[in-house]
CSV table of C-alpha atoms in Angstrom, one decimal:
chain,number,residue,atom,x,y,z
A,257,UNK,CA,190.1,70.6,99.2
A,258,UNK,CA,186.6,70.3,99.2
A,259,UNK,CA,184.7,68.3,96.4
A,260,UNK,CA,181.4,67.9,95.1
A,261,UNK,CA,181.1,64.8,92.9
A,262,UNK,CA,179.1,64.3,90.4
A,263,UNK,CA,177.7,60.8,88.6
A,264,UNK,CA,177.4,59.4,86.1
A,265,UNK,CA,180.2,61.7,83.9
A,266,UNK,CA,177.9,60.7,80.9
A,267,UNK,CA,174.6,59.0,80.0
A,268,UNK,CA,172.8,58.1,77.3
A,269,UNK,CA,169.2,57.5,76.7
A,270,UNK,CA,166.0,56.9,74.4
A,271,UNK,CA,164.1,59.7,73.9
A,272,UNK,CA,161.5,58.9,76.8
A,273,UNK,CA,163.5,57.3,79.3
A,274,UNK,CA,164.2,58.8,82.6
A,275,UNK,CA,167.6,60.4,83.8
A,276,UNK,CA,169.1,61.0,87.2
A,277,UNK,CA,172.1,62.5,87.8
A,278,UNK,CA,173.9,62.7,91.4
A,279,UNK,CA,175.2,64.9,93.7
A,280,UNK,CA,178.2,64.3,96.8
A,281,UNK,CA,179.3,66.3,98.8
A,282,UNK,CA,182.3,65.7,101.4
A,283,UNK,CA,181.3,68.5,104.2
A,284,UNK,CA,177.7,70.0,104.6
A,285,UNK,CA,176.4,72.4,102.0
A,286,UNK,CA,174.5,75.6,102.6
A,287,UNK,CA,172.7,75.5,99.8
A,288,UNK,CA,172.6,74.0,96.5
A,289,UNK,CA,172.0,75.2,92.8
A,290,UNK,CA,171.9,73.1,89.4
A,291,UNK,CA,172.7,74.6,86.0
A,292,UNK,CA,172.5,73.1,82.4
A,293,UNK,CA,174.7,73.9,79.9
A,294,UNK,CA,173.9,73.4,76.4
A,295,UNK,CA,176.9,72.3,73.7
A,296,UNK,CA,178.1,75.4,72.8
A,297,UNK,CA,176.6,77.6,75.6
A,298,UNK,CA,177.3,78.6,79.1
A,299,UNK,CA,175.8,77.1,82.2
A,300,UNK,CA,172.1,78.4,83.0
A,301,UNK,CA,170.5,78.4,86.6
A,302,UNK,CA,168.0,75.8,86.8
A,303,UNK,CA,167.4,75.9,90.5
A,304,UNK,CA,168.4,76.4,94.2
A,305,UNK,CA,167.9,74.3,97.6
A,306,UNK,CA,168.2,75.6,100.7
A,307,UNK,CA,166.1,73.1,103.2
A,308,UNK,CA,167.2,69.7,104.0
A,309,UNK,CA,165.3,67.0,102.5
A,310,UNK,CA,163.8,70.1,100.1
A,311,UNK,CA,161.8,68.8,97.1
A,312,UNK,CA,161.2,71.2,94.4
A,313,UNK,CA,159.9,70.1,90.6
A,314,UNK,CA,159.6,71.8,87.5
A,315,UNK,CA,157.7,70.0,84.8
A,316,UNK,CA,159.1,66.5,84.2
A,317,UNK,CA,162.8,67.9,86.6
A,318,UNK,CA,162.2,67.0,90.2
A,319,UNK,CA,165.2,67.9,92.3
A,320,UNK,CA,166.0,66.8,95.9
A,321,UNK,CA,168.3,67.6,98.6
A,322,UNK,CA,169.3,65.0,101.2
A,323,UNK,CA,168.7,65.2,105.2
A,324,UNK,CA,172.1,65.7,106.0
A,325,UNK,CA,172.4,68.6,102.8
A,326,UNK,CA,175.5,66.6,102.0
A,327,UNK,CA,173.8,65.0,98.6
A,328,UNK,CA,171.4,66.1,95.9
A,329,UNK,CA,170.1,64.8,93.1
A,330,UNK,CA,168.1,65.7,89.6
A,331,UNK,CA,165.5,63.6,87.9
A,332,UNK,CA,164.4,64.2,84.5
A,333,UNK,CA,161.1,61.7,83.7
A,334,UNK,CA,160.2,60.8,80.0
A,335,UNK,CA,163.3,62.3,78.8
A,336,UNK,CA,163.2,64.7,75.4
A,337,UNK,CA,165.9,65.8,72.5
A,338,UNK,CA,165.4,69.5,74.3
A,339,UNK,CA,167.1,68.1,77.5
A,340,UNK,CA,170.3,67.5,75.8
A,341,UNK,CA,172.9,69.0,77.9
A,342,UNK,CA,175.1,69.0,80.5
A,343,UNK,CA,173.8,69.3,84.0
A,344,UNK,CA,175.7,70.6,87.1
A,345,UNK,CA,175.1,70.9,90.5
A,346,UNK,CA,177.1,73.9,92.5
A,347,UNK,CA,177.0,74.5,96.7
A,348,UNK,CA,178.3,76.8,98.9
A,349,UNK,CA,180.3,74.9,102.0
A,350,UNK,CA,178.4,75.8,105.5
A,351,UNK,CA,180.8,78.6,107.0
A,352,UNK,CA,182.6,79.5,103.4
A,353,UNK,CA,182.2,82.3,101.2
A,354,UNK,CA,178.9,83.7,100.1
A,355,UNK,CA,180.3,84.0,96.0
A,356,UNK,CA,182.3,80.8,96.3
A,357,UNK,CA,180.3,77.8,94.7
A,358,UNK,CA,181.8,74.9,94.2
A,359,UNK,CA,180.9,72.9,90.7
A,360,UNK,CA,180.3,69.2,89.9
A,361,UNK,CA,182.1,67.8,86.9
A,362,UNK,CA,178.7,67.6,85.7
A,363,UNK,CA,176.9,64.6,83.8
A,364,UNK,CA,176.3,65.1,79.8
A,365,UNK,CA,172.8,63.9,78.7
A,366,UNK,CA,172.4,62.6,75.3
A,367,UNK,CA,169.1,61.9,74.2
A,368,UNK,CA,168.6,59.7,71.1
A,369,UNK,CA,165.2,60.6,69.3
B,257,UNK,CA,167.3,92.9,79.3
B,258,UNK,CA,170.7,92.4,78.2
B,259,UNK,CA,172.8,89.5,80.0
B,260,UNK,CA,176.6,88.8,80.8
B,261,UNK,CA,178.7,89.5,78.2
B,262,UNK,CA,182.2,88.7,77.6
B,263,UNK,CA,184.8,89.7,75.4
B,264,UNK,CA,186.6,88.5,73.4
B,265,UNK,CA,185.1,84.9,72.6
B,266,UNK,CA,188.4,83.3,71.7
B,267,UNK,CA,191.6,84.4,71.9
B,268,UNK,CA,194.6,82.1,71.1
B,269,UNK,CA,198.4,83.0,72.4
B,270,UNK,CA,202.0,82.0,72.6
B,271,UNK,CA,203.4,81.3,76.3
B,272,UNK,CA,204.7,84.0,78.0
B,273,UNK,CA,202.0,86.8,76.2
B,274,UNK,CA,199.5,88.9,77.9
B,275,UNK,CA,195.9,88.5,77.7
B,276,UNK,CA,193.3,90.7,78.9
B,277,UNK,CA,189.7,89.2,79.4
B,278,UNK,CA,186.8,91.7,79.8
B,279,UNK,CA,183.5,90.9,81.1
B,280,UNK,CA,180.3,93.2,81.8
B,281,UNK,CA,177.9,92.2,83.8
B,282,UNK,CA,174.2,92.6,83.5
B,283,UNK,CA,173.3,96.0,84.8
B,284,UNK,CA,172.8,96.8,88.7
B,285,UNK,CA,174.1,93.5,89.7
B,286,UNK,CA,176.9,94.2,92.2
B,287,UNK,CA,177.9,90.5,92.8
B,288,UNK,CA,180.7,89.5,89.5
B,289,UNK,CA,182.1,86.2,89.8
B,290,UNK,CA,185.0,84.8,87.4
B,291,UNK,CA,185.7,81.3,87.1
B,292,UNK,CA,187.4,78.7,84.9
B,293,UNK,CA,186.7,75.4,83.4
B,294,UNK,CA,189.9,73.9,81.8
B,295,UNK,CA,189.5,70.7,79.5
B,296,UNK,CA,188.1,67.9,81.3
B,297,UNK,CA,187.7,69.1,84.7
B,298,UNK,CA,184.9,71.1,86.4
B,299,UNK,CA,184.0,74.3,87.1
B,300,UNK,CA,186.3,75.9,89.2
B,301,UNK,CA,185.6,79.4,91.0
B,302,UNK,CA,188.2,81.8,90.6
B,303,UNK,CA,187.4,85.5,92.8
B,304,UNK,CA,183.9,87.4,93.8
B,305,UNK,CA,183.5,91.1,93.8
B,306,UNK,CA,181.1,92.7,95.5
B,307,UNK,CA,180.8,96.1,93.6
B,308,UNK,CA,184.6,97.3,93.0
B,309,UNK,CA,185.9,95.0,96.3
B,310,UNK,CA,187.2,91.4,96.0
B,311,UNK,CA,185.2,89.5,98.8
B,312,UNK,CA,186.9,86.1,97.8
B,313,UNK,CA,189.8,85.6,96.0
B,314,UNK,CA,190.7,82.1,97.0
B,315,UNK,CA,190.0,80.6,93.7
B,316,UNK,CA,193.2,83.1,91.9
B,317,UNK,CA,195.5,80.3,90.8
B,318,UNK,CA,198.9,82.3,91.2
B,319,UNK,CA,199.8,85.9,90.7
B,320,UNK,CA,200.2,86.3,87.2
B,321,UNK,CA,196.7,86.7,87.4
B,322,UNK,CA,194.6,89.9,88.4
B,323,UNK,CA,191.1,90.8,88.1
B,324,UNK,CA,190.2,94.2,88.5
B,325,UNK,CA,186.5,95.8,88.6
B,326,UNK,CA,187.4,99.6,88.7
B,327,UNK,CA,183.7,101.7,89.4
B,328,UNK,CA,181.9,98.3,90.1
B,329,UNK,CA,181.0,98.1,87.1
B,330,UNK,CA,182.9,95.7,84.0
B,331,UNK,CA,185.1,93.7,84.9
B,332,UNK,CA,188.5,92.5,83.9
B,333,UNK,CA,191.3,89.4,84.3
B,334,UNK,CA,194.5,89.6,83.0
B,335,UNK,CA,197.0,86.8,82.4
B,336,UNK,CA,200.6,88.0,82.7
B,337,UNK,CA,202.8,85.7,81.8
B,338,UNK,CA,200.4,83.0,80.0
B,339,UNK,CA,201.2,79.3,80.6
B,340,UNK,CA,200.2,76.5,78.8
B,341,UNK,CA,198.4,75.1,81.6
B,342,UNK,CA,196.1,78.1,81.5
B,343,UNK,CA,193.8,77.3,78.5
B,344,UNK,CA,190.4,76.6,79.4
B,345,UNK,CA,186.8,78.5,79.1
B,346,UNK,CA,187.0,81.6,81.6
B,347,UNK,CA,183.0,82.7,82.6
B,348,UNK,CA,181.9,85.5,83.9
B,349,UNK,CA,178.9,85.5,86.5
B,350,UNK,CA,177.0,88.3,87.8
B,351,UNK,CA,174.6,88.3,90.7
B,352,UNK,CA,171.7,90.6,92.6
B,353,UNK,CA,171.6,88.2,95.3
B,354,UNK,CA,174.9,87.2,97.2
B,355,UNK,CA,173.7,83.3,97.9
B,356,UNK,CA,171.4,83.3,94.5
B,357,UNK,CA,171.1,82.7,90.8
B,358,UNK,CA,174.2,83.0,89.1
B,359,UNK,CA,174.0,84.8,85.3
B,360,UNK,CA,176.6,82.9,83.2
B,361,UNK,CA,178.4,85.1,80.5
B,362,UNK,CA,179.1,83.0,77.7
B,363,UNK,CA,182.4,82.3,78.6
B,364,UNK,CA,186.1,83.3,76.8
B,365,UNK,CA,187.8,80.0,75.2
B,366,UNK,CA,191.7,80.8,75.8
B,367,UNK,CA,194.4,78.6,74.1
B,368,UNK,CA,197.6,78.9,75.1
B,369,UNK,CA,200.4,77.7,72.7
């Protein structure tokens, strides 16, 4: 079926150290979003990319979404304990349902202070 | 305003029980989404209603389970016969936009026994 994967599964990093998490998908997406979930909470939009080769930051997150809107990526500069978390990016197949995203396995952030 | 909510949190059973997840979704939002995240794995999208109709129901694992959204407003999912393979966090989404931000409930932890 289809897939997005997601890398790394886990990363760990100084407090103040960048973090990039990636994005594959095997067929052309629609669209894109990215969610954090906290430990303990429930996944929380972050974001969504429509455009191919669509930049969009906010504060230190910078996300991109490749030409061919089969990749995407997150970027977290100067990393801080608040950005603990587990990221996950979610697209909707070109041609499938509207409701239907399909998740990442996401990558879990530690930050060490 | 208020967000997703879900009911119960937890809920642990014996195979072969019933259980009844509800979810409401925030207010005027016709989009409700249910999916599932079992240990390990990712997010995995279960059925989309659009008010009281079920646009996409390709994520249903079998049919011993039914969501039901009667007056397009809360939601529910119920798991006749439970099997152990069932556990996992069940969210709840809800949407204004079709292709947009996703509110995440905060999710109902199921344990099968």
């Amino acid at each position: 079926g289809q897939q997005v994967m997601q890398i790394p599964q886990y990363q760990h990093v100084q407090e103040g150290e960048d973090f990039t998490t990636y994005c594959n998908s095997s067929t052309t997406l629609s669209n894109i979003q990215w969610y954090k979930q906290r430990p303990g909470g429930h996944p929380v939009f972050l974001i969504q990319l429509v455009k191919s080769g669509e930049v969009k930051k906010q504060k230190r997150l910078t996300f991109q979404f490749g030409e061919a809107k089969k990749n995407s990526s997150l970027h977290i500069t100067a990393t801080q304990t608040t950005d603990v978390g587990t990221y996950f990016c979610a697209g909707r197949v070109v041609g499938g349902s509207q409701g239907n995203l399909i998740f990442g396995k996401g990558t879990k952030l530690s930050v060490k202070p | 305003e208020a967000g997703v909510t879900q009911f119960p949190s937890h809920s642990v059973i014996e195979k072969g029980q019933t259980v009844t997840l509800r979810c409401d979704p925030i207010s005027g939002h016709d989009n409700l989404y249910w999916y599932r995240r079992v240990m390990g794995k990712e997010i995995k999208f279960l059925l989309h209603f659009v008010k009281e109709s079920k646009q996409d129901e390709s994520g249903m694992p079998n049919n011993r389970f039914l969501a039901e959204r009667t007056g397009g407003t809360y939601s529910t999912l119920k798991v006749q016969p439970a099997e152990l393979e069932d556990s996992g966090v069940y969210f709840c989404a809800s949407s204004q936009v079709r292709p947009g931000e996703q509110f995440f409930g905060p999710g109902t932890r199921l344990t099968v026994l």
